[in-house]
Amino acid sequence: MNSQPESSPLEPNLTTGSQSPEEPIDYLKRQAEDLRQEIVQLQLTKAKLQQEQTALTQSMGNLVSEALSQLEARRQTLQVEVEKLERRRERIEQEMRTTFAGVSQDLAIRVQGFKDYLVGSLQDLAATAEQLELIPEEPIAPPAANSTPRSQSVESVAETQPNTQFTKSAFAEQTQQIRQIIDQYRSNPDYYGPPWQLRRTFEPIHAKQVSNWFFNQGGRGALRTMGSRLQNILVASATVSILRSLYDRRLGTLVLANSPERLGEWRRGLQDCLGIDRRDFGPERGLGLFEDPELLAQKADRLVNDGRLPFIIIDDTEEKISLSLLQFPLWLAFAPDPQAAAQSTLDRF
């Protein structure tokens, strides 16, 4: 028996008449075309995925950058807040260190001022008590109407009284002397000079105030406050020193302030500027301190009756000047700053 060879399934059947030799080629072509289309599709998908990846990467980069910017801004804000808190802590610590010390110092100043005022008042009271006549003297018969010695004694008392009628030109005779003293205080201060001579630095602004009071206001008028009581005391001390050089012990200086603390400041300031001590304070001495304008006016009247010349100094805290003080020829008032007074009024409201 002759057996026929079996045909391979992969090889095209050439013996059958239903298939042509071109069919395997067309099949391969179709497969190749499908592969090409699949490759193109894969390339498009790859490109799309790459674009999406690029967009995602860019979005992530923007998000990270924005987040970093926000974190940096927040860090800077927190840093500023921390610095503010640190400065506030330092300020509070500084205030805690200084406030208690400042309150203690202010309290000590007030207590010392009140103590000085009480000590001075007790000394004044003791000096006044020593001068009281506890045993009445025998009455002296009044002289006759035509008695010559009586008229002579009145004339002698009148001659010893200083001229108390000052005008703007009242210091014309002493102009050169006053200007020399002011120039000396301004250009050549003597910090160790004798008592009643100014011992502190005297600036041109102070000299201007003193000259204005002497030559423009005639020894009676108000000056704008210098801004602090110490500066006012310096101007007043220079004025007292000049008047003291003109009238010596006949001058009696009377200071008016409305509280013991302020009078204590005036006492210490005058002692410091004029080189005087407690012995120079008292009703019968060179300087007197008063809270009541009526009591000061009574003391000024007694000085005039004793042939002396009262010089009244009024602190800038006195809102009104008593008319009883304006009758005297020499007075110096320190007027408060209008702007400061207006601001104080607004603060009260």
Rosetta silent file (secondary structure, phi, psi, omega in degrees, C-alpha in Angstrom):
SEQUENCE: MNSQPESSPLEPNLTTGSQSPEEPIDYLKRQAEDLRQEIVQLQLTKAKLQQEQTALTQSMGNLVSEALSQLEARRQTLQVEVEKLERRRERIEQEMRTTFAGVSQDLAIRVQGFKDYLVGSLQDLAATAEQLELIPEEPIAPPAANSTPRSQSVESVAETQPNTQFTKSAFAEQTQQIRQIIDQYRSNPDYYGPPWQLRRTFEPIHAKQVSNWFFNQGGRGALRTMGSRLQNILVASATVSILRSLYDRRLGTLVLANSPERLGEWRRGLQDCLGIDRRDFGPERGLGLFEDPELLAQKADRLVNDGRLPFIIIDDTEEKISLSLLQFPLWLAFAPDPQAAAQSTLDRF
SCORE:     score description
SCORE:     0.000 S_00000001
   1 L     0.000  131.735  176.890    0.000    0.000    0.000 S_00000001
   2 L   -91.888  115.277  177.593    1.309    3.378   -0.905 S_00000001
   3 L   -91.330  138.832  178.630    0.692    5.829    1.847 S_00000001
   4 L   -88.106  142.242  178.368    0.408    9.537    1.003 S_00000001
   5 L   -66.612  139.731  178.250    2.388   12.066    3.087 S_00000001
   6 L   -77.920  142.831 -179.513    0.361   14.064    5.595 S_00000001
   7 L   -86.053  142.680  178.522    0.235   17.819    5.095 S_00000001
   8 L   -74.429  141.297  179.453    1.442   20.171    7.867 S_00000001
   9 L   -66.023  -23.108 -178.149   -1.228   22.414    9.403 S_00000001
  10 L   -84.307  -19.670 -178.058    1.032   25.446    9.062 S_00000001
  11 L   -91.577  142.309  179.131    1.644   25.012    5.430 S_00000001
  12 L   -67.023  140.727  179.105   -1.004   26.030    2.996 S_00000001
  13 L   -77.276  107.311 -176.024   -2.837   23.233    1.372 S_00000001
  14 L   -88.444   -9.626 -175.034   -1.746   23.435   -2.293 S_00000001
  15 L   -92.828  -21.227  178.417   -3.626   20.442   -3.390 S_00000001
  16 L   -76.691  149.293 -178.733   -7.058   21.613   -2.477 S_00000001
  17 L   -92.060   -7.101 -179.232   -8.762   23.608   -4.994 S_00000001
  18 L   -82.430  -13.050 -178.643  -10.656   25.874   -2.532 S_00000001
  19 L  -118.039  145.520  178.843   -7.548   27.904   -1.435 S_00000001
  20 L  -104.604  160.543  179.837   -5.265   30.087   -3.520 S_00000001
  21 L   -66.977  -17.494 -176.959   -1.538   30.678   -2.989 S_00000001
  22 L   -83.137  -10.910 -173.729   -2.115   34.379   -2.123 S_00000001
  23 H   -65.085  -43.476  177.551   -4.161   33.721    1.008 S_00000001
  24 H   -61.944  -33.852  179.633   -1.231   33.316    3.465 S_00000001
  25 H   -68.232  -42.843  179.307    0.317   36.530    2.206 S_00000001
  26 H   -64.512  -37.531  179.435   -2.902   38.477    2.684 S_00000001
  27 H   -62.968  -44.980  178.776   -3.240   37.045    6.109 S_00000001
  28 H   -64.534  -37.771  178.213    0.237   38.115    7.070 S_00000001
  29 H   -63.032  -42.031 -179.818   -0.380   41.555    5.606 S_00000001
  30 H   -64.953  -39.748  177.643   -3.511   41.934    7.669 S_00000001
  31 H   -63.852  -39.857  178.930   -1.633   40.906   10.775 S_00000001
  32 H   -64.169  -40.896  179.338    1.130   43.355    9.990 S_00000001
  33 H   -64.369  -42.719  178.013   -1.435   46.145    9.491 S_00000001
  34 H   -61.559  -40.838  178.649   -3.097   45.263   12.744 S_00000001
  35 H   -63.184  -41.151  179.045    0.262   45.334   14.461 S_00000001
  36 H   -62.774  -44.880  179.329    1.058   48.727   12.952 S_00000001
  37 H   -62.274  -39.078  178.854   -2.288   50.128   14.097 S_00000001
  38 H   -65.976  -38.167  176.617   -1.728   48.658   17.521 S_00000001
  39 H   -62.730  -44.956  178.648    1.725   50.216   17.636 S_00000001
  40 H   -60.404  -42.809  179.298    0.289   53.603   16.629 S_00000001
  41 H   -62.666  -41.384  178.068   -2.390   53.232   19.292 S_00000001
  42 H   -65.077  -39.241  176.762    0.226   52.340   21.867 S_00000001
  43 H   -62.403  -42.455  177.888    2.339   55.331   20.837 S_00000001
  44 H   -63.147  -42.931  178.632   -0.701   57.635   21.206 S_00000001
  45 H   -62.696  -40.040  179.166   -1.454   56.116   24.575 S_00000001
  46 H   -63.336  -44.005  179.552    2.181   56.557   25.594 S_00000001
  47 H   -63.076  -40.963  179.287    2.163   60.200   24.486 S_00000001
  48 H   -64.543  -42.420  178.058   -1.075   60.816   26.364 S_00000001
  49 H   -63.851  -38.748  177.556    0.320   59.172   29.474 S_00000001
  50 H   -63.695  -41.732  177.935    3.492   61.247   29.186 S_00000001
  51 H   -62.604  -44.628  178.806    1.416   64.441   28.881 S_00000001
  52 H   -62.709  -39.592  178.022   -0.660   63.448   31.882 S_00000001
  53 H   -64.659  -41.098  177.987    2.488   62.646   33.825 S_00000001
  54 H   -63.057  -45.020  178.988    4.017   66.004   32.849 S_00000001
  55 H   -62.581  -41.223  179.205    0.831   67.835   33.841 S_00000001
  56 H   -64.878  -41.812  178.481    0.686   65.905   37.103 S_00000001
  57 H   -62.328  -42.660  179.381    4.338   66.641   37.814 S_00000001
  58 H   -64.904  -41.550  178.636    3.803   70.346   37.079 S_00000001
  59 H   -63.501  -42.869  178.214    0.693   70.426   39.267 S_00000001
  60 H   -63.207  -38.825  177.531    2.548   68.716   42.070 S_00000001
  61 H   -63.393  -44.025  177.811    5.406   71.174   41.667 S_00000001
  62 H   -63.213  -41.784 -179.895    3.013   74.138   41.812 S_00000001
  63 H   -64.243  -43.252  178.665    1.241   72.657   44.816 S_00000001
  64 H   -64.839  -42.218  179.686    4.499   72.039   46.625 S_00000001
  65 H   -63.067  -43.493  178.996    5.762   75.517   45.749 S_00000001
  66 H   -64.332  -41.759  178.595    2.522   77.117   46.944 S_00000001
  67 H   -63.480  -40.662  177.676    2.597   75.060   50.125 S_00000001
  68 H   -64.593  -39.810  178.411    6.206   76.061   50.728 S_00000001
  69 H   -62.502  -44.234  178.439    5.332   79.727   50.130 S_00000001
  70 H   -63.485  -41.576  178.082    2.476   79.499   52.607 S_00000001
  71 H   -64.147  -39.412  178.591    4.694   77.776   55.147 S_00000001
  72 H   -65.500  -43.292  177.859    7.405   80.418   54.660 S_00000001
  73 H   -62.848  -41.598  178.500    4.867   83.237   55.083 S_00000001
  74 H   -65.597  -38.368  178.390    3.487   81.564   58.182 S_00000001
  75 H   -62.977  -44.402  178.717    7.002   81.064   59.528 S_00000001
  76 H   -63.621  -40.686  178.194    7.800   84.741   59.014 S_00000001
  77 H   -62.209  -44.405  177.956    4.503   85.735   60.654 S_00000001
  78 H   -64.138  -36.260  178.735    5.228   83.498   63.612 S_00000001
  79 H   -65.031  -42.522  177.458    8.745   84.886   63.823 S_00000001
  80 H   -62.811  -43.015  179.174    7.401   88.459   63.902 S_00000001
  81 H   -63.552  -40.019  178.595    4.886   87.487   66.584 S_00000001
  82 H   -63.705  -41.501  178.623    7.613   85.801   68.600 S_00000001
  83 H   -64.065  -40.100  177.365    9.786   88.922   68.345 S_00000001
  84 H   -62.393  -44.011  179.049    6.845   91.069   69.458 S_00000001
  85 H   -64.256  -37.451  178.099    6.198   88.791   72.392 S_00000001
  86 H   -65.681  -43.563  178.308    9.883   88.845   73.315 S_00000001
  87 H   -64.272  -39.956  178.013    9.980   92.648   73.179 S_00000001
  88 H   -63.438  -40.353  177.505    6.790   92.805   75.201 S_00000001
  89 H   -62.989  -44.050  178.416    8.276   90.420   77.739 S_00000001
  90 H   -62.749  -40.545  179.872   11.429   92.536   77.963 S_00000001
  91 H   -65.418  -40.737  178.610    9.336   95.697   78.303 S_00000001
  92 H   -65.029  -41.905  177.695    7.221   94.141   81.031 S_00000001
  93 H   -62.784  -41.451  178.130   10.337   92.957   82.844 S_00000001
  94 H   -63.537  -42.570  178.015   11.850   96.422   82.502 S_00000001
  95 H   -64.294  -37.937  178.320    8.665   98.013   83.791 S_00000001
  96 H   -65.175  -35.875  179.400    8.595   95.561   86.660 S_00000001
  97 H   -72.624  -38.994 -174.080   12.173   96.458   87.517 S_00000001
  98 H   -91.398  -30.575 -174.599   11.684  100.209   87.165 S_00000001
  99 H   -64.457  -48.420 -179.886    8.067  100.701   88.190 S_00000001
 100 H   -63.673  -40.541  177.201    8.471   99.471   91.703 S_00000001
 101 H   -65.558  -40.265  179.934   11.723  101.377   92.007 S_00000001
 102 H   -66.221  -42.264  177.918   10.108  104.459   90.463 S_00000001
 103 H   -63.549  -42.244  178.694    7.079  104.253   92.740 S_00000001
 104 H   -63.142  -42.536 -179.727    9.342  103.785   95.726 S_00000001
 105 H   -65.833  -43.555  179.199   11.514  106.696   94.642 S_00000001
 106 H   -62.842  -41.942  177.861    8.504  108.939   94.008 S_00000001
 107 H   -63.547  -40.130  178.538    7.048  107.974   97.371 S_00000001
 108 H   -64.575  -38.958  178.606   10.381  108.658   99.025 S_00000001
 109 H   -63.888  -43.688  179.816   10.575  112.070   97.333 S_00000001
 110 H   -64.223  -42.810  179.354    7.074  112.933   98.482 S_00000001
 111 H   -64.194  -42.308  179.493    7.765  111.766  102.021 S_00000001
 112 H   -64.856  -40.778  178.089   11.058  113.673  102.093 S_00000001
 113 H   -62.550  -43.805  178.535    9.369  116.785  100.729 S_00000001
 114 H   -65.502  -36.815  177.542    6.636  116.566  103.330 S_00000001
 115 H   -64.145  -45.443  177.990    9.256  115.937  106.001 S_00000001
 116 H   -59.762  -41.406 -179.017   11.241  119.004  104.901 S_00000001
 117 H   -64.705  -43.633  179.890    8.067  121.052  104.918 S_00000001
 118 H   -65.170  -43.313  179.020    7.107  119.869  108.423 S_00000001
 119 H   -61.354  -45.164  178.196   10.618  120.426  109.759 S_00000001
 120 H   -62.327  -40.826  179.757   10.703  123.908  108.245 S_00000001
 121 H   -65.076  -41.195  178.118    7.242  124.695  109.606 S_00000001
 122 H   -64.958  -38.691  176.731    8.218  123.519  113.097 S_00000001
 123 H   -64.349  -42.173  178.133   11.373  125.622  112.928 S_00000001
 124 H   -62.745  -41.791  179.602    9.320  128.603  111.804 S_00000001
 125 H   -64.084  -41.091  178.731    6.842  127.980  114.621 S_00000001
 126 H   -64.977  -41.418  178.897    9.651  127.721  117.154 S_00000001
 127 H   -65.066  -38.117  178.259   11.239  130.935  115.884 S_00000001
 128 H   -67.078  -40.164  179.872    7.889  132.713  116.067 S_00000001
 129 H   -64.447  -35.623  179.166    7.263  131.425  119.578 S_00000001
 130 H   -65.095  -28.115 -176.559   10.659  132.700  120.688 S_00000001
 131 H   -89.175   -6.738  178.601    9.756  136.177  119.481 S_00000001
 132 L   -70.315  139.079  177.999    6.406  136.295  121.311 S_00000001
 133 L   -93.141   99.464 -178.442    6.327  138.667  124.254 S_00000001
 134 L   -77.199  -25.770  179.146    4.767  136.588  127.033 S_00000001
 135 L  -106.251  117.189 -178.643    5.249  139.321  129.682 S_00000001
 136 L   -66.702  140.915  178.188    3.520  142.580  128.795 S_00000001
 137 L   -80.061  158.727  177.409    5.651  145.663  128.988 S_00000001
 138 L   -65.826  136.500 -179.612    4.716  148.639  131.074 S_00000001
 139 L   -63.253  138.535  179.575    2.546  151.046  129.120 S_00000001
 140 L  -101.331  132.165 -178.940    4.378  154.048  127.856 S_00000001
 141 L   -64.245  134.205  179.167    2.616  157.341  128.040 S_00000001
 142 L   -66.451  140.598 -179.574    1.786  158.705  124.588 S_00000001
 143 L   -70.464  163.856  179.410    3.787  161.784  123.652 S_00000001
 144 L   -66.983  163.260 -176.853    2.181  165.161  123.231 S_00000001
 145 L   -63.264  -35.648 -177.126    0.677  166.207  119.940 S_00000001
 146 L   -98.187   22.894 -176.975    3.475  168.658  119.214 S_00000001
 147 L   -72.436  127.827 -178.709    6.231  166.294  120.337 S_00000001
 148 H   -73.815  -40.707 -178.339    9.252  166.533  118.092 S_00000001
 149 H   -58.827  -35.291  179.206   10.826  163.089  118.820 S_00000001
 150 H   -61.293  -46.004  179.825    7.687  161.332  117.547 S_00000001
 151 H   -65.192  -34.758  179.533    7.870  163.063  114.177 S_00000001
 152 H   -68.255  -38.948 -179.991   11.550  162.343  113.931 S_00000001
 153 H   -66.451  -38.427  177.627   11.048  158.622  114.570 S_00000001
 154 H   -63.468  -42.024  179.307    8.403  158.425  111.849 S_00000001
 155 H   -65.093  -39.385 -179.219   10.700  160.180  109.417 S_00000001
 156 H   -66.311  -38.782  177.388   13.579  157.855  110.258 S_00000001
 157 H   -64.992  -41.089  179.433   11.362  154.771  109.666 S_00000001
 158 H   -63.686  -34.159 -179.274   10.184  156.198  106.361 S_00000001
 159 H   -71.630  -30.432 -177.914   13.756  156.780  105.292 S_00000001
 160 H   -79.256  -17.163 -179.342   14.726  153.171  106.035 S_00000001
 161 L   -73.633  136.070  179.275   11.917  151.711  103.927 S_00000001
 162 L   -74.530  162.436  177.709   12.993  150.760  100.405 S_00000001
 163 L   -70.149  118.795 -177.207   11.289  152.126   97.343 S_00000001
 164 L  -109.238    6.904  179.053    8.340  149.836   96.658 S_00000001
 165 L  -100.461   87.458 -176.876    6.791  151.664   93.709 S_00000001
 166 L   -96.181  142.316  171.793    8.321  149.838   90.769 S_00000001
 167 L  -127.725 -172.071 -179.928    7.516  150.488   87.128 S_00000001
 168 L   -64.557  -24.773 -179.945    9.079  149.234   83.899 S_00000001
 169 L  -104.360   13.562 -175.859   11.811  151.840   84.288 S_00000001
 170 L   -67.309  -27.957 -178.439   12.228  151.358   88.022 S_00000001
 171 L   -95.740   21.287 -177.207   15.430  149.371   87.562 S_00000001
 172 L   -61.806  -39.779 -178.421   16.983  151.959   85.243 S_00000001
 173 L   -69.935  -31.322 -178.092   19.607  152.907   87.804 S_00000001
 174 L   -97.512    9.210 -175.060   20.507  149.290   88.450 S_00000001
 175 H   -56.060  -49.037 -177.738   20.314  148.208   84.796 S_00000001
 176 H   -62.328  -41.756  179.934   24.044  147.918   84.339 S_00000001
 177 H   -65.299  -42.295 -179.635   24.476  146.020   87.596 S_00000001
 178 H   -64.346  -44.450 -179.315   21.630  143.602   86.791 S_00000001
 179 H   -65.044  -36.852  177.690   22.945  142.934   83.287 S_00000001
 180 H   -63.712  -41.072  179.617   26.447  142.322   84.629 S_00000001
 181 H   -65.958  -42.913  179.475   25.136  139.772   87.109 S_00000001
 182 H   -62.352  -44.391  178.640   23.084  138.000   84.414 S_00000001
 183 H   -63.277  -37.308  178.281   26.087  137.894   82.076 S_00000001
 184 H   -64.765  -43.729  179.106   28.253  136.555   84.890 S_00000001
 185 H   -64.466  -33.375 -176.066   25.766  133.771   85.655 S_00000001
 186 H   -80.977  -41.437 -172.757   25.516  132.869   81.988 S_00000001
 187 H   -98.668  -26.818 -175.539   29.171  133.001   80.947 S_00000001
 188 L  -139.964   69.577 -178.348   31.092  132.381   84.170 S_00000001
 189 L   -68.376  143.406  179.029   29.042  130.410   86.695 S_00000001
 190 L  -113.059  103.908 -175.564   30.511  129.981   90.149 S_00000001
 191 L   -79.431   -5.685  179.522   29.439  126.602   91.554 S_00000001
 192 L  -129.027   31.912 -178.471   31.116  127.267   94.906 S_00000001
 193 L   -74.008  179.585 -179.897   30.193  130.900   95.393 S_00000001
 194 L   -69.905  164.417  177.569   28.891  132.497   98.594 S_00000001
 195 L   -58.487  149.826 -178.883   25.315  131.903   99.781 S_00000001
 196 L    73.821    5.257  172.477   22.533  133.652   97.849 S_00000001
 197 L  -105.632  138.812 -175.985   24.609  133.625   94.681 S_00000001
 198 L   -60.962  131.620 -176.600   23.446  131.384   91.828 S_00000001
 199 L  -117.747   19.381 -176.602   25.470  128.175   91.733 S_00000001
 200 L  -124.989  161.634  178.275   23.996  126.447   88.698 S_00000001
 201 L   -62.874  131.600 -173.928   24.459  126.569   84.920 S_00000001
 202 L  -118.705  108.132 -176.377   22.493  129.488   83.510 S_00000001
 203 L   -84.003  162.943  177.829   21.447  129.108   79.873 S_00000001
 204 H   -57.594  -33.933 -179.731   20.499  131.980   77.497 S_00000001
 205 H   -65.782  -34.772  176.087   16.835  130.970   77.686 S_00000001
 206 H   -69.687  -42.409  178.736   16.920  131.459   81.456 S_00000001
 207 H   -61.537  -37.020  178.479   18.701  134.788   81.084 S_00000001
 208 H   -63.852  -41.660  179.276   16.029  135.918   78.618 S_00000001
 209 H   -64.053  -45.446 -178.941   13.258  135.115   81.098 S_00000001
 210 H   -65.239  -43.916  178.638   14.974  136.969   83.937 S_00000001
 211 H   -62.256  -40.002  178.831   15.762  140.021   81.769 S_00000001
 212 H   -62.355  -41.276 -179.152   12.162  140.126   80.550 S_00000001
 213 H   -67.079  -38.786 -178.600   10.862  140.100   84.122 S_00000001
 214 H   -74.866  -51.400 -166.502   13.194  142.903   85.221 S_00000001
 215 H   -96.500  -23.696  179.476   13.201  145.245   82.237 S_00000001
 216 H  -101.628  -34.495 -178.735    9.893  144.611   80.462 S_00000001
 217 L  -101.713   -2.874  175.236    7.587  143.712   83.328 S_00000001
 218 L    65.740   26.763  175.732    9.126  146.001   85.907 S_00000001
 219 L    85.038   10.499  177.541    9.531  143.331   88.560 S_00000001
 220 E  -151.901  112.948 -179.060    5.915  142.191   88.664 S_00000001
 221 E   168.575  177.711 -177.422    4.372  139.783   86.196 S_00000001
 222 E  -106.471  142.357  175.369    3.956  136.200   84.999 S_00000001
 223 E  -116.960  143.838  176.408    6.435  134.149   82.993 S_00000001
 224 E   -63.084  134.324 -179.650    5.622  131.099   80.902 S_00000001
 225 L   -56.421  146.912 -179.649    6.652  127.945   82.751 S_00000001
 226 L   -81.750    0.351  178.301    9.929  126.424   81.633 S_00000001
 227 L   105.640  -21.006  177.708    8.348  122.988   81.444 S_00000001
 228 L  -149.260  155.970 -178.705    9.484  121.650   84.803 S_00000001
 229 H   -67.479  -32.591  178.868    9.555  122.895   88.366 S_00000001
 230 H   -63.401  -40.732  177.582   13.339  122.548   88.539 S_00000001
 231 H   -66.936  -39.499  177.075   13.738  124.937   85.591 S_00000001
 232 H   -63.444  -40.120  178.708   11.286  127.381   87.177 S_00000001
 233 H   -63.925  -35.956  177.933   13.233  127.205   90.445 S_00000001
 234 H   -63.012  -45.505  178.140   16.432  127.999   88.529 S_00000001
 235 H   -63.128  -45.416  179.779   14.871  131.154   87.025 S_00000001
 236 H   -63.589  -38.434  179.592   13.405  132.154   90.394 S_00000001
 237 H   -63.904  -42.122  177.081   16.737  131.535   92.128 S_00000001
 238 H   -61.942  -40.445  178.776   18.558  133.803   89.685 S_00000001
 239 H   -64.426  -44.754  178.376   15.944  136.501   90.287 S_00000001
 240 H   -60.729  -42.431 -178.843   16.247  136.128   94.064 S_00000001
 241 H   -61.805  -42.618  179.947   20.042  136.294   93.804 S_00000001
 242 H   -66.881  -45.637  178.612   19.923  139.531   91.789 S_00000001
 243 H   -63.311  -35.174  178.213   17.367  141.151   94.110 S_00000001
 244 H   -64.874  -37.177  177.405   19.433  140.020   97.069 S_00000001
 245 H   -69.010  -25.214  179.471   22.461  141.785   95.603 S_00000001
 246 H   -84.215  -40.897 -171.349   20.366  144.953   95.235 S_00000001
 247 H  -119.724   -0.580  174.870   18.543  145.000   98.589 S_00000001
 248 H    52.861 -133.089 -172.796   20.546  142.576  100.747 S_00000001
 249 H   -74.412  -10.651  177.056   18.740  141.472  103.929 S_00000001
 250 H   -68.574  -19.802 -179.133   15.824  143.832  103.389 S_00000001
 251 E   -79.885  130.882  174.569   14.523  141.386  100.777 S_00000001
 252 E  -122.278  115.314 -176.347   12.116  138.744  102.024 S_00000001
 253 E   -94.078  130.473 -178.453   11.240  135.999   99.551 S_00000001
 254 E  -124.706  123.751 -176.946    7.868  134.254   99.949 S_00000001
 255 E  -108.198  134.140  179.265    7.004  131.149   97.911 S_00000001
 256 E  -116.823  123.624  174.315    3.430  129.995   97.299 S_00000001
 257 L  -146.489  153.097 -168.053    2.594  126.400   96.265 S_00000001
 258 L   -95.596   17.028  176.412   -0.537  124.379   96.913 S_00000001
 259 L  -156.306  151.632  178.303    0.935  121.209   98.456 S_00000001
 260 H   -61.884  -34.349 -179.917    3.655  120.230  100.952 S_00000001
 261 H   -62.577  -44.254 -179.870    5.367  118.074   98.325 S_00000001
 262 H   -68.090  -37.696  175.983    5.784  121.015   95.958 S_00000001
 263 H   -64.233  -35.963  175.067    6.967  123.265   98.777 S_00000001
 264 H   -62.412  -39.320  176.379    9.514  120.562   99.623 S_00000001
 265 H   -64.135  -41.377  178.194   10.731  120.679   96.010 S_00000001
 266 H   -64.072  -40.537 -179.893   11.033  124.474   96.214 S_00000001
 267 H   -61.754  -50.437 -178.807   12.952  124.221   99.483 S_00000001
 268 H   -64.854  -40.556 -179.110   15.446  121.694   98.100 S_00000001
 269 H   -64.880  -43.422  178.707   15.745  123.516   94.759 S_00000001
 270 H   -66.764  -38.908  176.364   16.420  126.923   96.342 S_00000001
 271 H   -62.031  -41.583 -177.041   18.940  125.402   98.727 S_00000001
 272 H   -70.179  -41.375 -175.441   20.699  123.715   95.826 S_00000001
 273 H   -79.005  -30.803 -173.509   20.704  126.739   93.496 S_00000001
 274 H  -107.476   -3.809  178.413   21.532  129.421   96.077 S_00000001
 275 L    66.721   33.378  179.537   23.820  127.495   98.434 S_00000001
 276 L  -106.548  175.296 -179.896   21.653  128.205  101.491 S_00000001
 277 L  -131.354 -171.578 -175.817   20.508  125.904  104.306 S_00000001
 278 H   -61.829  -27.321 -178.442   17.532  125.399  106.609 S_00000001
 279 H   -65.578  -17.819 -179.847   18.534  128.347  108.763 S_00000001
 280 H   -88.488   -1.292  178.775   17.619  130.671  105.887 S_00000001
 281 E  -104.735  134.428  178.691   13.993  129.452  105.854 S_00000001
 282 L   156.010  162.367 -177.523   11.467  130.927  108.247 S_00000001
 283 L   -64.455  -27.631 -179.231    8.969  133.760  108.694 S_00000001
 284 L  -108.067   17.030 -177.846   11.625  136.129  110.021 S_00000001
 285 L  -117.868 -156.762 -172.523   14.440  134.951  107.752 S_00000001
 286 L   -76.641  -27.819 -173.660   15.259  135.166  104.097 S_00000001
 287 E  -136.139  138.868  175.791   12.716  132.678  102.711 S_00000001
 288 E  -130.153  141.865 -179.447    9.184  131.649  103.632 S_00000001
 289 E  -115.034  132.619 -174.949    7.059  128.823  102.224 S_00000001
 290 E  -137.942  144.501  171.013    3.253  129.070  102.178 S_00000001
 291 L   -98.809  -27.926 -175.761    0.286  127.004  101.003 S_00000001
 292 L  -102.871  123.100  179.963   -2.341  129.671  101.750 S_00000001
 293 H   -64.703  -29.738  179.943   -2.185  132.957   99.755 S_00000001
 294 H   -68.927  -40.758  176.383   -3.923  134.866  102.560 S_00000001
 295 H   -64.632  -38.169  177.143   -1.289  133.858  105.093 S_00000001
 296 H   -63.376  -42.529  179.575    1.405  134.839  102.606 S_00000001
 297 H   -62.614  -39.100  177.399   -0.241  138.227  102.082 S_00000001
 298 H   -63.554  -40.501  177.851   -0.329  138.794  105.855 S_00000001
 299 H   -65.265  -40.513  178.137    3.359  137.973  106.101 S_00000001
 300 H   -62.235  -38.429  176.870    4.135  140.326  103.210 S_00000001
 301 H   -62.086  -41.598  179.538    2.221  143.097  105.017 S_00000001
 302 H   -65.379  -37.983  176.878    4.311  142.542  108.125 S_00000001
 303 H   -62.042  -42.441  179.168    7.503  142.716  106.058 S_00000001
 304 H   -63.496  -42.406  179.350    6.407  146.034  104.584 S_00000001
 305 H   -64.797  -27.679  178.163    5.526  147.350  108.027 S_00000001
 306 L   -86.174    7.009  179.094    8.982  146.311  109.209 S_00000001
 307 L    81.034   18.250  179.857   10.618  148.297  106.429 S_00000001
 308 L  -108.423  171.422 -174.819   11.483  145.266  104.331 S_00000001
 309 E  -115.437  111.683  178.910   10.688  144.385  100.720 S_00000001
 310 E   -80.845  139.347  174.260    8.626  141.237  100.038 S_00000001
 311 E  -122.543  115.994 -172.433    9.242  139.275   96.850 S_00000001
 312 E  -101.630  129.005  175.894    6.448  136.781   96.076 S_00000001
 313 E  -115.870  129.169 -175.302    7.027  133.685   93.909 S_00000001
 314 E  -116.570  125.499 -179.412    3.948  131.746   92.747 S_00000001
 315 L   -67.529  155.165 -176.324    4.188  128.131   91.573 S_00000001
 316 L   -73.377   -6.223  177.303    2.729  127.206   88.175 S_00000001
 317 L   -83.090   -9.432  177.069    0.137  124.918   89.798 S_00000001
 318 L   -76.571  112.911 -177.729   -1.771  127.928   91.127 S_00000001
 319 L   -74.086  -31.985 -179.926   -4.672  128.337   88.710 S_00000001
 320 L  -129.434  146.596  178.568   -5.711  131.730   90.108 S_00000001
 321 L  -103.601  125.407  179.812   -3.698  134.514   91.712 S_00000001
 322 L   -64.620  138.803  179.411   -5.226  136.098   94.782 S_00000001
 323 H   -64.216  -24.930  179.835   -5.833  139.831   94.449 S_00000001
 324 H   -66.379  -19.383  179.209   -4.270  140.299   97.880 S_00000001
 325 H   -87.562  -23.708 -175.936   -0.904  139.349   96.349 S_00000001
 326 H   -75.387  -10.514  179.784   -1.083  141.763   93.432 S_00000001
 327 L   -75.546  -15.765 -176.673   -0.859  144.799   95.714 S_00000001
 328 L   -88.921  148.792 -169.614    2.790  144.098   96.391 S_00000001
 329 L   -75.483  -25.598 -176.536    5.411  145.547   94.046 S_00000001
 330 E  -119.598  110.203  174.130    7.560  142.452   93.457 S_00000001
 331 E  -149.897  143.146 -178.304    5.910  139.208   92.407 S_00000001
 332 E  -130.364  116.102  179.168    6.796  136.515   89.934 S_00000001
 333 E  -112.971  138.251  175.678    4.205  133.970   88.831 S_00000001
 334 E   -98.187  114.203 -177.598    4.896  130.996   86.594 S_00000001
 335 E   -84.614  135.576  178.673    1.994  130.541   84.204 S_00000001
 336 L   -67.861  156.125  177.894    1.195  126.981   83.087 S_00000001
 337 L   -66.628  125.194 -178.980    1.548  126.026   79.437 S_00000001
 338 H   -59.501  -38.508 -179.841   -1.875  126.574   77.731 S_00000001
 339 H   -65.217  -42.135  178.506   -1.459  123.465   75.564 S_00000001
 340 H   -66.059  -38.505  178.386   -0.623  121.311   78.583 S_00000001
 341 H   -65.419  -40.884  178.309   -3.562  122.792   80.501 S_00000001
 342 H   -64.938  -40.472  178.922   -5.922  122.121   77.592 S_00000001
 343 H   -65.535  -38.046  178.224   -4.642  118.548   77.272 S_00000001
 344 H   -64.804  -38.283  177.459   -5.123  118.039   81.020 S_00000001
 345 H   -64.575  -42.209  178.555   -8.700  119.305   80.711 S_00000001
 346 H   -64.180  -38.572 -179.753   -9.368  116.914   77.822 S_00000001
 347 H   -64.305  -34.880  179.149   -7.891  114.045   79.824 S_00000001
 348 H   -67.539  -31.383  177.742  -10.252  114.756   82.690 S_00000001
 349 L   -82.211    0.000    0.000  -13.212  114.464   80.326 S_00000001
